[in-house]
Amino acid sequence: MSVLKVIEILGNSKTSFEDAVQNVITEASKSVKDIKSVYVQDMQVSVKDNKIAEYRVNTKVTFGIKN
C-alpha cells in the first residue's frame, strides 16, 4: 500500500499554460521527491494592452511519501 500527499502550487509563464505547468514541476521537484501527477485545477491569464501578458495555473501536485 502506498501513501500519497497532495499540495497546491500556483505557477506562471509568459509563454503558455504548458510552460506554466512545467515551471510548477521544475520548482516543486527541487524540494519534493517522487512526484506522481499534476492536476490543473484552474487556468487564467493576465491581460495588458488587450494582449495576454501572463499564463497562470493553479495545480495540485501528488507525490509519494516514504516510510
PDB file of N, CA, C and O in Angstrom:
ATOM      1  N   MET A   1       0.850  -1.179   0.000  1.00  0.00           N
ATOM      2  CA  MET A   1       0.000   0.000   0.000  1.00  0.00           C
ATOM      3  C   MET A   1       0.892   1.237   0.000  1.00  0.00           C
ATOM      4  O   MET A   1       1.871   1.313   0.717  1.00  0.00           O
ATOM      5  N   SER A   2       0.546   2.211  -0.825  1.00  0.00           N
ATOM      6  CA  SER A   2       1.321   3.442  -0.849  1.00  0.00           C
ATOM      7  C   SER A   2       0.481   4.597  -0.303  1.00  0.00           C
ATOM      8  O   SER A   2      -0.740   4.597  -0.394  1.00  0.00           O
ATOM      9  N   VAL A   3       1.174   5.557   0.257  1.00  0.00           N
ATOM     10  CA  VAL A   3       0.528   6.751   0.790  1.00  0.00           C
ATOM     11  C   VAL A   3       1.001   7.931  -0.044  1.00  0.00           C
ATOM     12  O   VAL A   3       2.190   8.102  -0.291  1.00  0.00           O
ATOM     13  N   LEU A   4       0.060   8.748  -0.485  1.00  0.00           N
ATOM     14  CA  LEU A   4       0.380   9.906  -1.313  1.00  0.00           C
ATOM     15  C   LEU A   4      -0.051  11.173  -0.600  1.00  0.00           C
ATOM     16  O   LEU A   4      -0.989  11.174   0.192  1.00  0.00           O
ATOM     17  N   LYS A   5       0.626  12.251  -0.915  1.00  0.00           N
ATOM     18  CA  LYS A   5       0.276  13.558  -0.362  1.00  0.00           C
ATOM     19  C   LYS A   5       0.008  14.509  -1.527  1.00  0.00           C
ATOM     20  O   LYS A   5       0.619  14.386  -2.589  1.00  0.00           O
ATOM     21  N   VAL A   6      -0.884  15.472  -1.325  1.00  0.00           N
ATOM     22  CA  VAL A   6      -1.229  16.453  -2.353  1.00  0.00           C
ATOM     23  C   VAL A   6      -0.962  17.849  -1.803  1.00  0.00           C
ATOM     24  O   VAL A   6      -1.379  18.180  -0.686  1.00  0.00           O
ATOM     25  N   ILE A   7      -0.263  18.660  -2.597  1.00  0.00           N
ATOM     26  CA  ILE A   7      -0.036  20.062  -2.240  1.00  0.00           C
ATOM     27  C   ILE A   7      -0.520  20.941  -3.388  1.00  0.00           C
ATOM     28  O   ILE A   7      -0.556  20.511  -4.540  1.00  0.00           O
ATOM     29  N   GLU A   8      -0.921  22.133  -3.056  1.00  0.00           N
ATOM     30  CA  GLU A   8      -1.399  23.079  -4.065  1.00  0.00           C
ATOM     31  C   GLU A   8      -0.284  24.061  -4.389  1.00  0.00           C
ATOM     32  O   GLU A   8       0.330  24.645  -3.490  1.00  0.00           O
ATOM     33  N   ILE A   9      -0.006  24.231  -5.692  1.00  0.00           N
ATOM     34  CA  ILE A   9       1.054  25.137  -6.134  1.00  0.00           C
ATOM     35  C   ILE A   9       0.542  25.982  -7.289  1.00  0.00           C
ATOM     36  O   ILE A   9      -0.096  25.470  -8.212  1.00  0.00           O
ATOM     37  N   LEU A  10       0.829  27.267  -7.243  1.00  0.00           N
ATOM     38  CA  LEU A  10       0.488  28.187  -8.327  1.00  0.00           C
ATOM     39  C   LEU A  10       1.724  28.378  -9.195  1.00  0.00           C
ATOM     40  O   LEU A  10       2.838  28.495  -8.684  1.00  0.00           O
ATOM     41  N   GLY A  11       1.518  28.411 -10.511  1.00  0.00           N
ATOM     42  CA  GLY A  11       2.634  28.618 -11.429  1.00  0.00           C
ATOM     43  C   GLY A  11       2.264  29.630 -12.496  1.00  0.00           C
ATOM     44  O   GLY A  11       1.088  29.878 -12.751  1.00  0.00           O
ATOM     45  N   ASN A  12       3.291  30.199 -13.124  1.00  0.00           N
ATOM     46  CA  ASN A  12       3.029  31.173 -14.183  1.00  0.00           C
ATOM     47  C   ASN A  12       4.088  31.087 -15.269  1.00  0.00           C
ATOM     48  O   ASN A  12       5.138  30.496 -15.097  1.00  0.00           O
ATOM     49  N   SER A  13       3.773  31.692 -16.411  1.00  0.00           N
ATOM     50  CA  SER A  13       4.684  31.721 -17.556  1.00  0.00           C
ATOM     51  C   SER A  13       4.248  32.843 -18.489  1.00  0.00           C
ATOM     52  O   SER A  13       3.062  33.157 -18.580  1.00  0.00           O
ATOM     53  N   LYS A  14       5.185  33.392 -19.181  1.00  0.00           N
ATOM     54  CA  LYS A  14       4.860  34.388 -20.208  1.00  0.00           C
ATOM     55  C   LYS A  14       4.636  33.719 -21.566  1.00  0.00           C
ATOM     56  O   LYS A  14       4.233  34.364 -22.518  1.00  0.00           O
ATOM     57  N   THR A  15       4.875  32.392 -21.646  1.00  0.00           N
ATOM     58  CA  THR A  15       4.825  31.667 -22.915  1.00  0.00           C
ATOM     59  C   THR A  15       3.516  30.922 -23.159  1.00  0.00           C
ATOM     60  O   THR A  15       2.891  31.099 -24.197  1.00  0.00           O
ATOM     61  N   SER A  16       3.118  30.043 -22.195  1.00  0.00           N
ATOM     62  CA  SER A  16       1.945  29.186 -22.415  1.00  0.00           C
ATOM     63  C   SER A  16       1.501  28.538 -21.109  1.00  0.00           C
ATOM     64  O   SER A  16       2.234  28.555 -20.115  1.00  0.00           O
ATOM     65  N   PHE A  17       0.313  27.923 -21.147  1.00  0.00           N
ATOM     66  CA  PHE A  17      -0.163  27.160 -19.998  1.00  0.00           C
ATOM     67  C   PHE A  17       0.743  25.952 -19.762  1.00  0.00           C
ATOM     68  O   PHE A  17       1.067  25.609 -18.634  1.00  0.00           O
ATOM     69  N   GLU A  18       1.140  25.300 -20.851  1.00  0.00           N
ATOM     70  CA  GLU A  18       2.013  24.131 -20.727  1.00  0.00           C
ATOM     71  C   GLU A  18       3.325  24.502 -20.044  1.00  0.00           C
ATOM     72  O   GLU A  18       3.815  23.766 -19.173  1.00  0.00           O
ATOM     73  N   ASP A  19       3.877  25.625 -20.400  1.00  0.00           N
ATOM     74  CA  ASP A  19       5.121  26.088 -19.781  1.00  0.00           C
ATOM     75  C   ASP A  19       4.901  26.430 -18.307  1.00  0.00           C
ATOM     76  O   ASP A  19       5.770  26.181 -17.476  1.00  0.00           O
ATOM     77  N   ALA A  20       3.749  26.971 -17.975  1.00  0.00           N
ATOM     78  CA  ALA A  20       3.429  27.280 -16.579  1.00  0.00           C
ATOM     79  C   ALA A  20       3.377  25.997 -15.743  1.00  0.00           C
ATOM     80  O   ALA A  20       3.891  25.961 -14.630  1.00  0.00           O
ATOM     81  N   VAL A  21       2.791  24.933 -16.303  1.00  0.00           N
ATOM     82  CA  VAL A  21       2.739  23.652 -15.590  1.00  0.00           C
ATOM     83  C   VAL A  21       4.149  23.081 -15.448  1.00  0.00           C
ATOM     84  O   VAL A  21       4.520  22.579 -14.388  1.00  0.00           O
ATOM     85  N   GLN A  22       4.948  23.181 -16.494  1.00  0.00           N
ATOM     86  CA  GLN A  22       6.318  22.687 -16.413  1.00  0.00           C
ATOM     87  C   GLN A  22       7.108  23.447 -15.355  1.00  0.00           C
ATOM     88  O   GLN A  22       7.921  22.865 -14.637  1.00  0.00           O
ATOM     89  N   ASN A  23       6.854  24.750 -15.226  1.00  0.00           N
ATOM     90  CA  ASN A  23       7.513  25.543 -14.184  1.00  0.00           C
ATOM     91  C   ASN A  23       7.131  25.051 -12.792  1.00  0.00           C
ATOM     92  O   ASN A  23       7.967  25.016 -11.887  1.00  0.00           O
ATOM     93  N   VAL A  24       5.875  24.663 -12.612  1.00  0.00           N
ATOM     94  CA  VAL A  24       5.433  24.101 -11.333  1.00  0.00           C
ATOM     95  C   VAL A  24       6.217  22.825 -11.032  1.00  0.00           C
ATOM     96  O   VAL A  24       6.753  22.649  -9.933  1.00  0.00           O
ATOM     97  N   ILE A  25       6.317  21.938 -12.012  1.00  0.00           N
ATOM     98  CA  ILE A  25       7.021  20.671 -11.815  1.00  0.00           C
ATOM     99  C   ILE A  25       8.502  20.916 -11.535  1.00  0.00           C
ATOM    100  O   ILE A  25       9.074  20.326 -10.611  1.00  0.00           O
ATOM    101  N   THR A  26       9.115  21.795 -12.293  1.00  0.00           N
ATOM    102  CA  THR A  26      10.543  22.088 -12.125  1.00  0.00           C
ATOM    103  C   THR A  26      10.834  22.636 -10.739  1.00  0.00           C
ATOM    104  O   THR A  26      11.766  22.194 -10.062  1.00  0.00           O
ATOM    105  N   GLU A  27      10.045  23.592 -10.293  1.00  0.00           N
ATOM    106  CA  GLU A  27      10.286  24.201  -8.981  1.00  0.00           C
ATOM    107  C   GLU A  27       9.926  23.249  -7.842  1.00  0.00           C
ATOM    108  O   GLU A  27      10.646  23.158  -6.854  1.00  0.00           O
ATOM    109  N   ALA A  28       8.807  22.527  -7.986  1.00  0.00           N
ATOM    110  CA  ALA A  28       8.389  21.596  -6.925  1.00  0.00           C
ATOM    111  C   ALA A  28       9.414  20.485  -6.752  1.00  0.00           C
ATOM    112  O   ALA A  28       9.699  20.061  -5.629  1.00  0.00           O
ATOM    113  N   SER A  29       9.999  20.013  -7.847  1.00  0.00           N
ATOM    114  CA  SER A  29      10.935  18.892  -7.767  1.00  0.00           C
ATOM    115  C   SER A  29      12.238  19.253  -7.062  1.00  0.00           C
ATOM    116  O   SER A  29      13.010  18.377  -6.704  1.00  0.00           O
ATOM    117  N   LYS A  30      12.466  20.535  -6.812  1.00  0.00           N
ATOM    118  CA  LYS A  30      13.652  20.952  -6.061  1.00  0.00           C
ATOM    119  C   LYS A  30      13.547  20.560  -4.590  1.00  0.00           C
ATOM    120  O   LYS A  30      14.549  20.340  -3.930  1.00  0.00           O
ATOM    121  N   SER A  31      12.308  20.465  -4.080  1.00  0.00           N
ATOM    122  CA  SER A  31      12.134  20.115  -2.669  1.00  0.00           C
ATOM    123  C   SER A  31      11.214  18.913  -2.454  1.00  0.00           C
ATOM    124  O   SER A  31      11.187  18.348  -1.370  1.00  0.00           O
ATOM    125  N   VAL A  32      10.469  18.510  -3.473  1.00  0.00           N
ATOM    126  CA  VAL A  32       9.549  17.381  -3.367  1.00  0.00           C
ATOM    127  C   VAL A  32      10.053  16.261  -4.272  1.00  0.00           C
ATOM    128  O   VAL A  32      10.312  16.492  -5.449  1.00  0.00           O
ATOM    129  N   LYS A  33      10.174  15.075  -3.719  1.00  0.00           N
ATOM    130  CA  LYS A  33      10.635  13.919  -4.498  1.00  0.00           C
ATOM    131  C   LYS A  33       9.464  13.009  -4.823  1.00  0.00           C
ATOM    132  O   LYS A  33       8.438  13.026  -4.154  1.00  0.00           O
ATOM    133  N   ASP A  34       9.633  12.204  -5.852  1.00  0.00           N
ATOM    134  CA  ASP A  34       8.659  11.178  -6.231  1.00  0.00           C
ATOM    135  C   ASP A  34       7.302  11.773  -6.637  1.00  0.00           C
ATOM    136  O   ASP A  34       6.249  11.285  -6.222  1.00  0.00           O
ATOM    137  N   ILE A  35       7.326  12.830  -7.468  1.00  0.00           N
ATOM    138  CA  ILE A  35       6.079  13.419  -7.979  1.00  0.00           C
ATOM    139  C   ILE A  35       5.406  12.402  -8.894  1.00  0.00           C
ATOM    140  O   ILE A  35       6.027  11.846  -9.794  1.00  0.00           O
ATOM    141  N   LYS A  36       4.124  12.149  -8.628  1.00  0.00           N
ATOM    142  CA  LYS A  36       3.355  11.157  -9.388  1.00  0.00           C
ATOM    143  C   LYS A  36       2.483  11.796 -10.464  1.00  0.00           C
ATOM    144  O   LYS A  36       2.330  11.250 -11.545  1.00  0.00           O
ATOM    145  N   SER A  37       1.863  12.953 -10.138  1.00  0.00           N
ATOM    146  CA  SER A  37       0.961  13.588 -11.103  1.00  0.00           C
ATOM    147  C   SER A  37       0.744  15.048 -10.735  1.00  0.00           C
ATOM    148  O   SER A  37       1.008  15.472  -9.609  1.00  0.00           O
ATOM    149  N   VAL A  38       0.257  15.791 -11.725  1.00  0.00           N
ATOM    150  CA  VAL A  38      -0.114  17.196 -11.519  1.00  0.00           C
ATOM    151  C   VAL A  38      -1.503  17.391 -12.114  1.00  0.00           C
ATOM    152  O   VAL A  38      -1.729  17.121 -13.293  1.00  0.00           O
ATOM    153  N   TYR A  39      -2.427  17.824 -11.277  1.00  0.00           N
ATOM    154  CA  TYR A  39      -3.800  18.098 -11.699  1.00  0.00           C
ATOM    155  C   TYR A  39      -3.943  19.611 -11.844  1.00  0.00           C
ATOM    156  O   TYR A  39      -3.666  20.358 -10.901  1.00  0.00           O
ATOM    157  N   VAL A  40      -4.327  20.069 -13.033  1.00  0.00           N
ATOM    158  CA  VAL A  40      -4.529  21.501 -13.254  1.00  0.00           C
ATOM    159  C   VAL A  40      -5.960  21.829 -12.847  1.00  0.00           C
ATOM    160  O   VAL A  40      -6.920  21.426 -13.498  1.00  0.00           O
ATOM    161  N   GLN A  41      -6.081  22.542 -11.744  1.00  0.00           N
ATOM    162  CA  GLN A  41      -7.385  22.868 -11.180  1.00  0.00           C
ATOM    163  C   GLN A  41      -8.002  24.084 -11.848  1.00  0.00           C
ATOM    164  O   GLN A  41      -9.211  24.150 -12.035  1.00  0.00           O
ATOM    165  N   ASP A  42      -7.169  25.049 -12.202  1.00  0.00           N
ATOM    166  CA  ASP A  42      -7.681  26.308 -12.734  1.00  0.00           C
ATOM    167  C   ASP A  42      -6.632  26.931 -13.641  1.00  0.00           C
ATOM    168  O   ASP A  42      -5.435  26.805 -13.394  1.00  0.00           O
ATOM    169  N   MET A  43      -7.083  27.590 -14.707  1.00  0.00           N
ATOM    170  CA  MET A  43      -6.185  28.304 -15.608  1.00  0.00           C
ATOM    171  C   MET A  43      -6.733  29.713 -15.810  1.00  0.00           C
ATOM    172  O   MET A  43      -7.945  29.898 -15.889  1.00  0.00           O
ATOM    173  N   GLN A  44      -5.837  30.678 -15.887  1.00  0.00           N
ATOM    174  CA  GLN A  44      -6.254  32.050 -16.149  1.00  0.00           C
ATOM    175  C   GLN A  44      -5.114  32.803 -16.808  1.00  0.00           C
ATOM    176  O   GLN A  44      -3.978  32.338 -16.828  1.00  0.00           O
ATOM    177  N   VAL A  45      -5.429  33.937 -17.369  1.00  0.00           N
ATOM    178  CA  VAL A  45      -4.406  34.793 -17.972  1.00  0.00           C
ATOM    179  C   VAL A  45      -4.539  36.206 -17.425  1.00  0.00           C
ATOM    180  O   VAL A  45      -5.629  36.628 -17.036  1.00  0.00           O
ATOM    181  N   SER A  46      -3.422  36.907 -17.397  1.00  0.00           N
ATOM    182  CA  SER A  46      -3.489  38.337 -17.107  1.00  0.00           C
ATOM    183  C   SER A  46      -3.333  39.056 -18.447  1.00  0.00           C
ATOM    184  O   SER A  46      -2.645  38.578 -19.350  1.00  0.00           O
ATOM    185  N   VAL A  47      -4.005  40.184 -18.573  1.00  0.00           N
ATOM    186  CA  VAL A  47      -4.056  40.900 -19.841  1.00  0.00           C
ATOM    187  C   VAL A  47      -3.483  42.302 -19.672  1.00  0.00           C
ATOM    188  O   VAL A  47      -3.766  42.984 -18.681  1.00  0.00           O
ATOM    189  N   LYS A  48      -2.661  42.698 -20.639  1.00  0.00           N
ATOM    190  CA  LYS A  48      -2.109  44.055 -20.655  1.00  0.00           C
ATOM    191  C   LYS A  48      -2.178  44.569 -22.086  1.00  0.00           C
ATOM    192  O   LYS A  48      -1.751  43.881 -23.010  1.00  0.00           O
ATOM    193  N   ASP A  49      -2.734  45.731 -22.268  1.00  0.00           N
ATOM    194  CA  ASP A  49      -2.892  46.338 -23.599  1.00  0.00           C
ATOM    195  C   ASP A  49      -3.615  45.392 -24.571  1.00  0.00           C
ATOM    196  O   ASP A  49      -3.217  45.224 -25.722  1.00  0.00           O
ATOM    197  N   ASN A  50      -4.668  44.755 -24.073  1.00  0.00           N
ATOM    198  CA  ASN A  50      -5.500  43.844 -24.863  1.00  0.00           C
ATOM    199  C   ASN A  50      -4.757  42.629 -25.392  1.00  0.00           C
ATOM    200  O   ASN A  50      -5.154  42.028 -26.385  1.00  0.00           O
ATOM    201  N   LYS A  51      -3.660  42.246 -24.741  1.00  0.00           N
ATOM    202  CA  LYS A  51      -2.906  41.054 -25.125  1.00  0.00           C
ATOM    203  C   LYS A  51      -2.591  40.244 -23.869  1.00  0.00           C
ATOM    204  O   LYS A  51      -2.482  40.795 -22.776  1.00  0.00           O
ATOM    205  N   ILE A  52      -2.439  38.943 -24.047  1.00  0.00           N
ATOM    206  CA  ILE A  52      -2.088  38.085 -22.914  1.00  0.00           C
ATOM    207  C   ILE A  52      -0.692  38.441 -22.439  1.00  0.00           C
ATOM    208  O   ILE A  52       0.266  38.409 -23.212  1.00  0.00           O
ATOM    209  N   ALA A  53      -0.591  38.779 -21.164  1.00  0.00           N
ATOM    210  CA  ALA A  53       0.701  39.140 -20.583  1.00  0.00           C
ATOM    211  C   ALA A  53       1.321  37.967 -19.829  1.00  0.00           C
ATOM    212  O   ALA A  53       2.547  37.824 -19.781  1.00  0.00           O
ATOM    213  N   GLU A  54       0.465  37.121 -19.234  1.00  0.00           N
ATOM    214  CA  GLU A  54       0.979  36.013 -18.432  1.00  0.00           C
ATOM    215  C   GLU A  54      -0.068  34.913 -18.314  1.00  0.00           C
ATOM    216  O   GLU A  54      -1.253  35.186 -18.186  1.00  0.00           O
ATOM    217  N   TYR A  55       0.387  33.677 -18.398  1.00  0.00           N
ATOM    218  CA  TYR A  55      -0.458  32.497 -18.203  1.00  0.00           C
ATOM    219  C   TYR A  55      -0.271  32.018 -16.771  1.00  0.00           C
ATOM    220  O   TYR A  55       0.862  31.944 -16.291  1.00  0.00           O
ATOM    221  N   ARG A  56      -1.365  31.677 -16.104  1.00  0.00           N
ATOM    222  CA  ARG A  56      -1.298  31.236 -14.711  1.00  0.00           C
ATOM    223  C   ARG A  56      -2.069  29.939 -14.539  1.00  0.00           C
ATOM    224  O   ARG A  56      -3.127  29.763 -15.134  1.00  0.00           O
ATOM    225  N   VAL A  57      -1.528  29.051 -13.707  1.00  0.00           N
ATOM    226  CA  VAL A  57      -2.204  27.792 -13.401  1.00  0.00           C
ATOM    227  C   VAL A  57      -2.224  27.567 -11.901  1.00  0.00           C
ATOM    228  O   VAL A  57      -1.283  27.929 -11.193  1.00  0.00           O
ATOM    229  N   ASN A  58      -3.313  27.006 -11.429  1.00  0.00           N
ATOM    230  CA  ASN A  58      -3.447  26.565 -10.040  1.00  0.00           C
ATOM    231  C   ASN A  58      -3.444  25.042 -10.119  1.00  0.00           C
ATOM    232  O   ASN A  58      -4.324  24.458 -10.739  1.00  0.00           O
ATOM    233  N   THR A  59      -2.442  24.397  -9.516  1.00  0.00           N
ATOM    234  CA  THR A  59      -2.287  22.961  -9.652  1.00  0.00           C
ATOM    235  C   THR A  59      -2.317  22.239  -8.303  1.00  0.00           C
ATOM    236  O   THR A  59      -2.108  22.857  -7.256  1.00  0.00           O
ATOM    237  N   LYS A  60      -2.578  20.949  -8.382  1.00  0.00           N
ATOM    238  CA  LYS A  60      -2.450  20.058  -7.239  1.00  0.00           C
ATOM    239  C   LYS A  60      -1.407  19.019  -7.612  1.00  0.00           C
ATOM    240  O   LYS A  60      -1.585  18.286  -8.590  1.00  0.00           O
ATOM    241  N   VAL A  61      -0.317  19.005  -6.876  1.00  0.00           N
ATOM    242  CA  VAL A  61       0.791  18.105  -7.147  1.00  0.00           C
ATOM    243  C   VAL A  61       0.718  16.922  -6.177  1.00  0.00           C
ATOM    244  O   VAL A  61       0.656  17.123  -4.956  1.00  0.00           O
ATOM    245  N   THR A  62       0.716  15.712  -6.722  1.00  0.00           N
ATOM    246  CA  THR A  62       0.635  14.498  -5.924  1.00  0.00           C
ATOM    247  C   THR A  62       2.000  13.811  -5.916  1.00  0.00           C
ATOM    248  O   THR A  62       2.616  13.655  -6.971  1.00  0.00           O
ATOM    249  N   PHE A  63       2.449  13.411  -4.726  1.00  0.00           N
ATOM    250  CA  PHE A  63       3.734  12.732  -4.628  1.00  0.00           C
ATOM    251  C   PHE A  63       3.692  11.669  -3.533  1.00  0.00           C
ATOM    252  O   PHE A  63       2.845  11.699  -2.642  1.00  0.00           O
ATOM    253  N   GLY A  64       4.604  10.707  -3.644  1.00  0.00           N
ATOM    254  CA  GLY A  64       4.660   9.620  -2.685  1.00  0.00           C
ATOM    255  C   GLY A  64       5.362  10.014  -1.404  1.00  0.00           C
ATOM    256  O   GLY A  64       6.236  10.867  -1.409  1.00  0.00           O
ATOM    257  N   ILE A  65       4.945   9.372  -0.312  1.00  0.00           N
ATOM    258  CA  ILE A  65       5.580   9.582   0.996  1.00  0.00           C
ATOM    259  C   ILE A  65       6.327   8.305   1.337  1.00  0.00           C
ATOM    260  O   ILE A  65       5.770   7.219   1.299  1.00  0.00           O
ATOM    261  N   LYS A  66       7.589   8.464   1.686  1.00  0.00           N
ATOM    262  CA  LYS A  66       8.405   7.295   2.039  1.00  0.00           C
ATOM    263  C   LYS A  66       8.192   6.928   3.490  1.00  0.00           C
ATOM    264  O   LYS A  66       8.034   7.782   4.345  1.00  0.00           O
ATOM    265  N   ASN A  67       8.222   5.635   3.749  1.00  0.00           N
ATOM    266  CA  ASN A  67       8.047   5.134   5.127  1.00  0.00           C
ATOM    267  C   ASN A  67       9.249   5.451   5.968  1.00  0.00           C
ATOM    268  O   ASN A  67      10.339   5.407   5.626  1.00  0.00           O
TER     269      ASN A  67
END
